[in-house]
């Protein structure tokens, strides 16, 4: 990582750990899922209130490392108020970028999430960063829980068409 990217990355991770966005629970979620990354011990719960295909509310909570928490916080901020199709596009772009399949420059919707673009060089941390996105995918598909070690491990197989 260049010094600037490294500094920005650390600043963003610290900021979202100090003040995670949309942290907590929803009273009446329409969708929810639980995500586990056994390699690190990350375990998050994600809840959404979707009306007319729009994500009106989203919240997460759980026990996770700084990278997972920052990724979840930034994810909720990025998809809140968005159409579910836009959120699904972002899931694909983020997972492809974090796993090194494409660059942030080739990910038109990625925005500030590009701070995670160099994480593909750290395989152990990639799973921490993509767990929230994997969990969001599971929530859309109404799966109760997901794991980075499941058969649909996005490190091994591309996510299916959402
Ligand atoms: Zn982690």
Short mmCIF file of N, CA, C and O in Angstrom, two decimals, residues 53-130:
data_model
loop_
_atom_site.label_atom_id
_atom_site.label_comp_id
_atom_site.label_asym_id
_atom_site.label_seq_id
_atom_site.Cartn_x
_atom_site.Cartn_y
_atom_site.Cartn_z
N UNK A 53 -38.99 -2.45 -2.27
CA UNK A 53 -37.64 -2.72 -2.77
C UNK A 53 -36.62 -1.65 -2.39
O UNK A 53 -35.56 -1.55 -3.00
N UNK A 54 -36.94 -0.84 -1.39
CA UNK A 54 -35.99 0.16 -0.92
C UNK A 54 -35.60 -0.17 0.53
O UNK A 54 -36.45 -0.53 1.34
N UNK A 55 -34.30 -0.05 0.81
CA UNK A 55 -33.81 -0.32 2.16
C UNK A 55 -34.06 0.92 3.02
O UNK A 55 -33.30 1.87 3.00
N UNK A 56 -35.17 0.89 3.75
CA UNK A 56 -35.55 2.05 4.56
C UNK A 56 -34.69 2.15 5.81
O UNK A 56 -34.30 3.23 6.24
N UNK A 57 -34.44 0.98 6.43
CA UNK A 57 -33.62 0.96 7.63
C UNK A 57 -32.71 -0.24 7.58
O UNK A 57 -33.06 -1.27 7.01
N UNK A 58 -31.55 -0.10 8.21
CA UNK A 58 -30.61 -1.21 8.30
C UNK A 58 -29.80 -1.04 9.58
O UNK A 58 -29.48 0.10 9.97
N UNK A 59 -29.53 -2.14 10.25
CA UNK A 59 -28.75 -2.07 11.49
C UNK A 59 -27.95 -3.35 11.66
O UNK A 59 -28.37 -4.41 11.19
N UNK A 60 -26.80 -3.22 12.32
CA UNK A 60 -26.00 -4.41 12.60
C UNK A 60 -25.50 -4.35 14.03
O UNK A 60 -25.40 -3.28 14.63
N UNK A 61 -25.21 -5.51 14.57
CA UNK A 61 -24.54 -5.57 15.86
C UNK A 61 -23.85 -6.91 15.97
O UNK A 61 -24.11 -7.81 15.16
N UNK A 62 -22.99 -7.05 16.95
CA UNK A 62 -22.31 -8.31 17.14
C UNK A 62 -20.90 -8.11 17.63
O UNK A 62 -20.52 -7.01 18.03
N UNK A 63 -20.15 -9.21 17.61
CA UNK A 63 -18.76 -9.18 18.04
C UNK A 63 -17.89 -9.35 16.81
O UNK A 63 -18.03 -10.34 16.08
N UNK A 64 -17.01 -8.42 16.56
CA UNK A 64 -16.16 -8.56 15.39
C UNK A 64 -14.89 -7.75 15.55
O UNK A 64 -14.81 -6.87 16.41
N UNK A 65 -13.93 -8.06 14.69
CA UNK A 65 -12.68 -7.30 14.69
C UNK A 65 -12.92 -5.94 14.05
O UNK A 65 -13.99 -5.67 13.50
N UNK A 66 -11.92 -5.10 14.10
CA UNK A 66 -12.05 -3.72 13.61
C UNK A 66 -12.37 -3.67 12.11
O UNK A 66 -13.18 -2.85 11.68
N UNK A 67 -11.76 -4.56 11.33
CA UNK A 67 -11.98 -4.52 9.89
C UNK A 67 -13.41 -4.91 9.55
O UNK A 67 -14.08 -4.27 8.73
N UNK A 68 -13.91 -5.94 10.20
CA UNK A 68 -15.28 -6.39 9.96
C UNK A 68 -16.28 -5.31 10.40
O UNK A 68 -17.24 -5.01 9.69
N UNK A 69 -16.02 -4.71 11.55
CA UNK A 69 -16.93 -3.69 12.07
C UNK A 69 -16.95 -2.46 11.15
O UNK A 69 -18.01 -1.91 10.85
N UNK A 70 -15.77 -2.05 10.70
CA UNK A 70 -15.70 -0.89 9.81
C UNK A 70 -16.39 -1.18 8.48
O UNK A 70 -17.10 -0.34 7.93
N UNK A 71 -16.19 -2.40 7.97
CA UNK A 71 -16.82 -2.78 6.71
C UNK A 71 -18.34 -2.79 6.86
O UNK A 71 -19.07 -2.30 5.99
N UNK A 72 -18.82 -3.34 7.98
CA UNK A 72 -20.27 -3.39 8.23
C UNK A 72 -20.84 -1.99 8.36
O UNK A 72 -21.90 -1.67 7.80
N UNK A 73 -20.13 -1.15 9.10
CA UNK A 73 -20.58 0.22 9.31
C UNK A 73 -20.68 0.97 7.98
O UNK A 73 -21.68 1.61 7.66
N UNK A 74 -19.62 0.86 7.16
CA UNK A 74 -19.61 1.54 5.87
C UNK A 74 -20.65 0.95 4.93
O UNK A 74 -21.26 1.66 4.13
N UNK A 75 -20.86 -0.36 5.02
CA UNK A 75 -21.85 -1.01 4.16
C UNK A 75 -23.25 -0.48 4.47
O UNK A 75 -24.01 -0.13 3.56
N UNK A 76 -23.59 -0.41 5.76
CA UNK A 76 -24.94 0.04 6.11
C UNK A 76 -25.16 1.47 5.64
O UNK A 76 -26.22 1.81 5.13
N UNK A 77 -24.11 2.31 5.80
CA UNK A 77 -24.23 3.70 5.35
C UNK A 77 -24.39 3.77 3.83
O UNK A 77 -25.12 4.61 3.31
N UNK A 78 -23.70 2.85 3.14
CA UNK A 78 -23.72 2.89 1.67
C UNK A 78 -25.06 2.42 1.08
O UNK A 78 -25.48 2.92 0.04
N UNK A 79 -25.71 1.47 1.72
CA UNK A 79 -26.92 0.90 1.11
C UNK A 79 -28.22 1.46 1.68
O UNK A 79 -29.29 1.26 1.11
N UNK A 80 -28.14 2.18 2.80
CA UNK A 80 -29.36 2.74 3.39
C UNK A 80 -30.02 3.72 2.44
O UNK A 80 -29.35 4.61 1.91
N UNK A 81 -31.32 3.54 2.21
CA UNK A 81 -32.05 4.42 1.31
C UNK A 81 -31.96 3.99 -0.15
O UNK A 81 -32.57 4.60 -1.02
N UNK A 82 -31.18 2.95 -0.42
CA UNK A 82 -30.98 2.50 -1.81
C UNK A 82 -31.99 1.42 -2.19
O UNK A 82 -32.51 0.69 -1.35
N UNK A 83 -32.20 1.32 -3.50
CA UNK A 83 -32.99 0.23 -4.04
C UNK A 83 -32.20 -1.07 -3.82
O UNK A 83 -30.96 -1.05 -3.87
N UNK A 84 -32.91 -2.16 -3.60
CA UNK A 84 -32.20 -3.42 -3.34
C UNK A 84 -31.32 -3.83 -4.52
O UNK A 84 -30.28 -4.43 -4.33
N UNK A 85 -31.72 -3.46 -5.77
CA UNK A 85 -30.88 -3.80 -6.93
C UNK A 85 -29.54 -3.07 -6.87
O UNK A 85 -28.50 -3.62 -7.24
N UNK A 86 -29.57 -1.81 -6.40
CA UNK A 86 -28.33 -1.06 -6.27
C UNK A 86 -27.44 -1.69 -5.21
O UNK A 86 -26.22 -1.78 -5.36
N UNK A 87 -28.07 -2.12 -4.11
CA UNK A 87 -27.31 -2.76 -3.03
C UNK A 87 -26.68 -4.06 -3.52
O UNK A 87 -25.53 -4.36 -3.19
N UNK A 88 -27.42 -4.82 -4.34
CA UNK A 88 -26.88 -6.08 -4.86
C UNK A 88 -25.70 -5.83 -5.80
O UNK A 88 -24.72 -6.58 -5.80
N UNK A 89 -25.79 -4.77 -6.59
CA UNK A 89 -24.67 -4.39 -7.46
C UNK A 89 -23.44 -4.07 -6.63
O UNK A 89 -22.32 -4.49 -6.94
N UNK A 90 -23.68 -3.36 -5.53
CA UNK A 90 -22.57 -2.96 -4.66
C UNK A 90 -21.94 -4.18 -3.98
O UNK A 90 -20.72 -4.23 -3.79
N UNK A 91 -22.77 -5.16 -3.61
CA UNK A 91 -22.24 -6.40 -3.00
C UNK A 91 -21.23 -7.03 -3.96
O UNK A 91 -20.11 -7.37 -3.58
N UNK A 92 -21.63 -7.16 -5.23
CA UNK A 92 -20.75 -7.78 -6.21
C UNK A 92 -19.47 -6.98 -6.41
O UNK A 92 -18.38 -7.54 -6.46
N UNK A 93 -19.63 -5.66 -6.50
CA UNK A 93 -18.44 -4.82 -6.71
C UNK A 93 -17.49 -4.91 -5.52
O UNK A 93 -16.28 -4.99 -5.69
N UNK A 94 -18.06 -4.89 -4.31
CA UNK A 94 -17.19 -4.91 -3.12
C UNK A 94 -16.47 -6.25 -3.02
O UNK A 94 -15.25 -6.30 -2.79
N UNK A 95 -17.21 -7.35 -3.19
CA UNK A 95 -16.58 -8.68 -3.05
C UNK A 95 -15.53 -8.88 -4.14
O UNK A 95 -14.44 -9.38 -3.87
N UNK A 96 -15.83 -8.45 -5.37
CA UNK A 96 -14.85 -8.58 -6.45
C UNK A 96 -13.60 -7.75 -6.17
O UNK A 96 -12.48 -8.20 -6.43
N UNK A 97 -13.80 -6.55 -5.62
CA UNK A 97 -12.66 -5.69 -5.32
C UNK A 97 -11.83 -6.26 -4.15
O UNK A 97 -10.60 -6.34 -4.23
N UNK A 98 -12.53 -6.67 -3.09
CA UNK A 98 -11.83 -7.14 -1.88
C UNK A 98 -11.08 -8.45 -2.13
O UNK A 98 -10.08 -8.73 -1.49
N UNK A 99 -11.57 -9.24 -3.08
CA UNK A 99 -10.90 -10.50 -3.38
C UNK A 99 -9.88 -10.33 -4.51
O UNK A 99 -9.25 -11.29 -4.93
N UNK A 100 -9.75 -9.11 -5.02
CA UNK A 100 -8.72 -8.82 -6.00
C UNK A 100 -9.08 -9.19 -7.43
O UNK A 100 -8.22 -9.18 -8.31
N UNK A 101 -10.38 -9.50 -7.67
CA UNK A 101 -10.77 -9.87 -9.04
C UNK A 101 -10.84 -8.65 -9.94
O UNK A 101 -10.60 -8.74 -11.14
N UNK A 102 -11.21 -7.52 -9.37
CA UNK A 102 -11.23 -6.27 -10.15
C UNK A 102 -10.63 -5.16 -9.29
O UNK A 102 -10.54 -5.30 -8.06
N UNK A 103 -10.25 -4.08 -9.91
CA UNK A 103 -9.70 -2.96 -9.16
C UNK A 103 -10.82 -2.00 -8.79
O UNK A 103 -11.91 -2.02 -9.38
N UNK A 104 -10.54 -1.15 -7.80
CA UNK A 104 -11.54 -0.16 -7.38
C UNK A 104 -11.91 0.75 -8.55
O UNK A 104 -13.05 1.18 -8.69
N UNK A 105 -10.92 1.00 -9.45
CA UNK A 105 -11.17 1.87 -10.60
C UNK A 105 -12.20 1.29 -11.56
O UNK A 105 -12.84 2.03 -12.30
N UNK A 106 -12.35 -0.04 -11.52
CA UNK A 106 -13.33 -0.69 -12.38
C UNK A 106 -14.64 -0.97 -11.64
O UNK A 106 -15.45 -1.77 -12.08
N UNK A 107 -14.81 -0.33 -10.49
CA UNK A 107 -16.01 -0.53 -9.67
C UNK A 107 -16.72 0.81 -9.52
O UNK A 107 -16.46 1.56 -8.59
N UNK A 108 -17.63 1.12 -10.48
CA UNK A 108 -18.18 2.47 -10.57
C UNK A 108 -18.96 2.96 -9.34
O UNK A 108 -19.11 4.16 -9.15
N UNK A 109 -19.47 2.03 -8.51
CA UNK A 109 -20.30 2.47 -7.39
C UNK A 109 -19.58 2.43 -6.05
O UNK A 109 -20.16 2.68 -5.02
N UNK A 110 -18.30 2.09 -6.06
CA UNK A 110 -17.63 1.72 -4.82
C UNK A 110 -17.33 2.91 -3.90
O UNK A 110 -17.35 2.77 -2.68
N UNK A 111 -17.05 4.10 -4.48
CA UNK A 111 -16.86 5.31 -3.67
C UNK A 111 -15.83 5.14 -2.57
O UNK A 111 -14.73 4.62 -2.80
N UNK A 112 -16.18 5.57 -1.36
CA UNK A 112 -15.25 5.52 -0.23
C UNK A 112 -14.87 4.10 0.16
O UNK A 112 -13.86 3.90 0.85
N UNK A 113 -15.68 3.13 -0.24
CA UNK A 113 -15.36 1.74 0.08
C UNK A 113 -14.05 1.30 -0.56
O UNK A 113 -13.51 0.26 -0.22
N UNK A 114 -13.54 2.12 -1.47
CA UNK A 114 -12.25 1.82 -2.12
C UNK A 114 -11.11 1.75 -1.11
O UNK A 114 -10.04 1.24 -1.42
N UNK A 115 -11.32 2.23 0.13
CA UNK A 115 -10.25 2.10 1.13
C UNK A 115 -9.94 0.63 1.40
O UNK A 115 -8.87 0.31 1.90
N UNK A 116 -10.88 -0.26 1.06
CA UNK A 116 -10.63 -1.69 1.26
C UNK A 116 -9.97 -2.35 0.05
O UNK A 116 -9.80 -3.56 0.01
N UNK A 117 -9.60 -1.55 -0.95
CA UNK A 117 -9.15 -2.14 -2.22
C UNK A 117 -7.85 -2.93 -2.10
O UNK A 117 -7.59 -3.81 -2.91
N UNK A 118 -7.02 -2.61 -1.12
CA UNK A 118 -5.75 -3.34 -1.02
C UNK A 118 -5.80 -4.52 -0.06
O UNK A 118 -4.79 -5.16 0.19
N UNK A 119 -7.00 -4.81 0.44
CA UNK A 119 -7.10 -5.88 1.43
C UNK A 119 -6.93 -7.25 0.79
O UNK A 119 -6.65 -8.24 1.48
N UNK A 120 -7.07 -7.30 -0.55
CA UNK A 120 -6.92 -8.59 -1.23
C UNK A 120 -5.52 -9.16 -1.04
O UNK A 120 -5.29 -10.35 -1.20
N UNK A 121 -4.57 -8.30 -0.64
CA UNK A 121 -3.20 -8.75 -0.38
C UNK A 121 -3.08 -9.44 0.97
O UNK A 121 -2.04 -10.01 1.30
N UNK A 122 -4.16 -9.38 1.77
CA UNK A 122 -4.16 -9.96 3.11
C UNK A 122 -5.30 -10.98 3.22
O UNK A 122 -6.37 -10.66 3.71
N UNK A 123 -5.06 -12.21 2.74
CA UNK A 123 -6.15 -13.18 2.63
C UNK A 123 -6.94 -13.41 3.92
O UNK A 123 -8.17 -13.57 3.88
N UNK A 124 -6.27 -13.40 5.07
CA UNK A 124 -6.98 -13.62 6.32
C UNK A 124 -7.97 -12.50 6.62
O UNK A 124 -8.96 -12.69 7.30
N UNK A 125 -7.65 -11.30 6.17
CA UNK A 125 -8.48 -10.13 6.47
C UNK A 125 -9.60 -9.94 5.45
O UNK A 125 -10.56 -9.25 5.72
N UNK A 126 -9.43 -10.54 4.28
CA UNK A 126 -10.46 -10.40 3.25
C UNK A 126 -11.79 -10.91 3.77
O UNK A 126 -12.84 -10.28 3.59
N UNK A 127 -11.76 -12.03 4.47
CA UNK A 127 -13.00 -12.62 4.97
C UNK A 127 -13.66 -11.72 6.02
O UNK A 127 -14.88 -11.68 6.13
N UNK A 128 -12.84 -11.01 6.79
CA UNK A 128 -13.38 -10.06 7.77
C UNK A 128 -14.13 -8.94 7.04
O UNK A 128 -15.21 -8.53 7.44
N UNK A 129 -13.53 -8.45 5.96
CA UNK A 129 -14.10 -7.32 5.23
C UNK A 129 -15.36 -7.71 4.46
O UNK A 129 -16.30 -6.92 4.36
N UNK A 130 -15.39 -8.93 3.92
CA UNK A 130 -16.55 -9.28 3.09
C UNK A 130 -17.68 -9.94 3.88
O UNK A 130 -18.79 -10.06 3.36
#
